[in-house]
Amino acid sequence: MLRSIAPHISNVGVFTASANMIGLRLKYLLPGIIMSSAMNVLPNPSGVVDFRLRRPSGNDSVSFTAGIDPLASPFVSGTVSLGGGRGKAGLAGRAAFYPGGSNFRGGENRNFAAGVAGFAPLSADLNVSAFAEIEDYREQSSPTYFTSGPFLPPRVRRGEFLGQPWAIYQYRTTNTGLILDWRPTDDSELRAGLFRSTYDLRSGAYDLITRLDPAGNGRRLIYIFPPEDHHSVSGEVRYRRLVETGRFRLTGTASFRGRTVDRRRGGAAVADLGEVNLHQPTVRPEPALEFGRERNDAVDQIGVGLHGRIEWNRRLDISFGVQKTRYEQSVLQADDSNSMTSSPWLYQLLAAWSPSPGLAIYASASNGLEESGIAPAQAINRGEVLPATITNQQEVGFRATRGPMTLTVSGFALSKPYPNLDAGNRYGFVGTTRHRGVEVSLAGQPVPGLDLIAGALYLDAQVEQRIGDEELTSRSVGQPRYRLLLSANYRLPRWKQLSFDASVTFQGDRVAKLNPLVPAPDYALVNGGIRYQIRPNLLARAELRNIFDSYGFTVASTSAFGYVAGRSLRVALTWTP
């Protein structure tokens, strides 16, 4: 989905994205893995990407890939799949190593990620799954830009490092879990999972160029955070029972879930490096810094949920769920502490009707409890944890399949509290954001050998906020009104070892700043690639990204500017012994 927001996850390949998955669904991997109780027949109205464990294929295989990523960054990776298949134990894993190179902003980076998932039947009706992954990442921090007036930042030479070599952003993440699946009868199932996630920030440097003028003059502030630790343990037990009678199929699910999160963070120091010019980058010595007070915050959450599903004659599908959750967040400092508790009712409703084969019409409504993150580095309350909020969402649409093509059209609405900087540069909830839009996607194989995906999104993103006695409505900062995607892969019918792929993405104009209004122009990115099967066990791949070297700005909700990567080439060779 074009409006999807994916949680942070390493590219190690232990998890695969799944638009709809009946069963355990892993969401919000950091902090803490939570299993969703939703069992929708159609994609979630929230557009949140779900993840499931990558399973072995049933055929033993090992592959190795080596290549050069954009900006001459070498990498090696490997995958393994052993065993698996129906009722058999198996293992799948992947590792990738980027020993050193440059990111598209010119800074040096290094990355290592590895993960493994195993599956084993303990008996005819009891299965166990386990997984573990780790990622180490280190890069030189590149600047983010804040202009001093109603204009865009000046253009810079992409690929040239404009930061300070001693400003390092480095972290390590881990995820581990164990899942038990017991099916005592054909119509009942008990599933249980226990998970642990960690995020350890080794060094957190955020490079900001503030008060930037059209000539490239500004003031450099680098916020340095001391090491941080985030640890989470979560789990869920779920029982499902199926009853079939005549043309009806009834499914009931009861679940109990909980999680606990402990985080140590805060205490950032600010290195004020004075006036700079983007066109004449200079390196300043690292100053001696004194960190401020750290804070410890904790989250404890438990919830009990019931979910039902009614299916009739393969034409009508109705699902509904309710959950009572208790959420408690506490913040501890040396001379202060506070906590907040909420116990909302959460619900989910979905109905789908298939009037004819290949056509499904659906509508859904749901709400959810969502963490709101922390105040950014440039806020006066940087590092402060915002309380969890309720998000409401509705969606209606249809999905039609004719021949090899599937068309999906949906209209959606979403509302939730809007966090941003206020007039005093304090980060908090300043209003309500309301997103309404229409999404259209077309996918399939219109002719033999051609795989096609096309999508379009219209988004009316608005923010409603009160300033004094006046209610103001404006477009959301950083949200494009239009997004377009076209992706194709073509394999030559007479020369099947050769295939071509291409993609075009278009981002419409966005509001970059308010009062007065400053738009960020639209941009389009075109990518192209080629694959050639040299031998049955040897595959060559080359990809040229941003072929026309388009220049475009990225805009955060805080009016922080960045830019998209320029033209780059990626080549790789994969060997399967």
XYZ file of N, CA, C and O in Angstrom, residues 14 19 28 96 100 108 116 185-186 198 227 230 239 247 301 349 377 389 396 481 518 525 530 556:
96
model
N 14.985 -12.305 7.961
C 14.307 -13.285 8.811
C 12.795 -13.121 8.700
O 12.049 -14.074 8.791
N 0.840 -8.575 3.523
C -0.263 -7.631 3.585
C -1.401 -8.182 4.424
O -2.137 -7.447 5.052
N 5.423 -3.655 15.142
C 6.193 -2.742 15.981
C 7.343 -3.477 16.665
O 7.366 -3.656 17.869
N 24.311 -10.354 6.154
C 24.811 -9.354 5.219
C 25.836 -8.489 5.930
O 25.666 -8.151 7.109
N 32.376 -1.242 4.820
C 32.706 0.178 4.838
C 32.434 0.789 3.485
O 32.652 0.186 2.443
N 30.703 8.092 5.800
C 31.079 6.686 5.878
C 30.072 5.917 6.729
O 29.534 6.432 7.705
N 18.343 -15.820 11.930
C 18.020 -17.212 11.668
C 16.652 -17.516 12.260
O 16.277 -16.967 13.300
N -7.145 -30.557 17.917
C -8.150 -31.063 16.984
C -8.080 -30.237 15.710
O -7.428 -29.188 15.665
N -8.790 -30.683 14.695
C -8.778 -29.961 13.424
C -9.464 -28.608 13.522
O -9.219 -27.733 12.686
N 15.780 -5.584 21.851
C 16.674 -4.601 22.459
C 17.092 -3.588 21.401
O 17.176 -3.904 20.210
N 25.038 7.052 25.476
C 24.498 5.715 25.192
C 23.121 5.507 25.830
O 22.861 5.967 26.946
N 17.353 0.247 25.408
C 15.925 -0.029 25.318
C 15.760 -1.551 25.339
O 16.340 -2.246 24.495
N -6.230 -18.514 21.888
C -6.971 -19.754 21.627
C -8.011 -19.483 20.556
O -8.769 -18.520 20.634
N -23.722 -23.895 5.597
C -22.934 -22.952 4.807
C -22.180 -21.939 5.667
O -21.481 -21.075 5.147
N 2.040 -2.944 29.798
C 0.764 -3.021 29.103
C 0.265 -4.456 29.101
O 1.011 -5.392 28.804
N -13.946 -3.713 13.422
C -15.093 -4.240 12.680
C -14.725 -4.309 11.205
O -14.132 -3.371 10.664
N 15.586 16.362 18.560
C 16.768 17.008 19.131
C 16.632 18.523 19.208
O 17.151 19.154 20.138
N -1.532 7.531 22.408
C -2.767 8.162 21.957
C -3.631 7.145 21.217
O -3.172 6.070 20.819
N -13.349 1.878 3.173
C -14.284 1.154 2.318
C -13.594 0.939 0.975
O -12.767 1.760 0.550
N 0.289 15.366 -1.605
C -1.119 15.150 -1.941
C -1.275 13.970 -2.909
O -2.281 13.273 -2.893
N 5.083 27.532 2.396
C 6.211 27.242 1.512
C 6.028 25.824 0.979
O 6.074 24.863 1.753
N 11.289 9.705 -9.553
C 12.496 8.893 -9.584
C 12.269 7.705 -10.503
O 11.259 7.008 -10.403
N 18.697 -4.911 -14.763
C 18.804 -6.052 -15.658
C 19.346 -7.229 -14.864
O 20.215 -7.060 -13.992
N 10.234 16.651 6.819
C 9.643 16.051 8.014
C 8.527 16.951 8.538
O 8.384 18.106 8.131
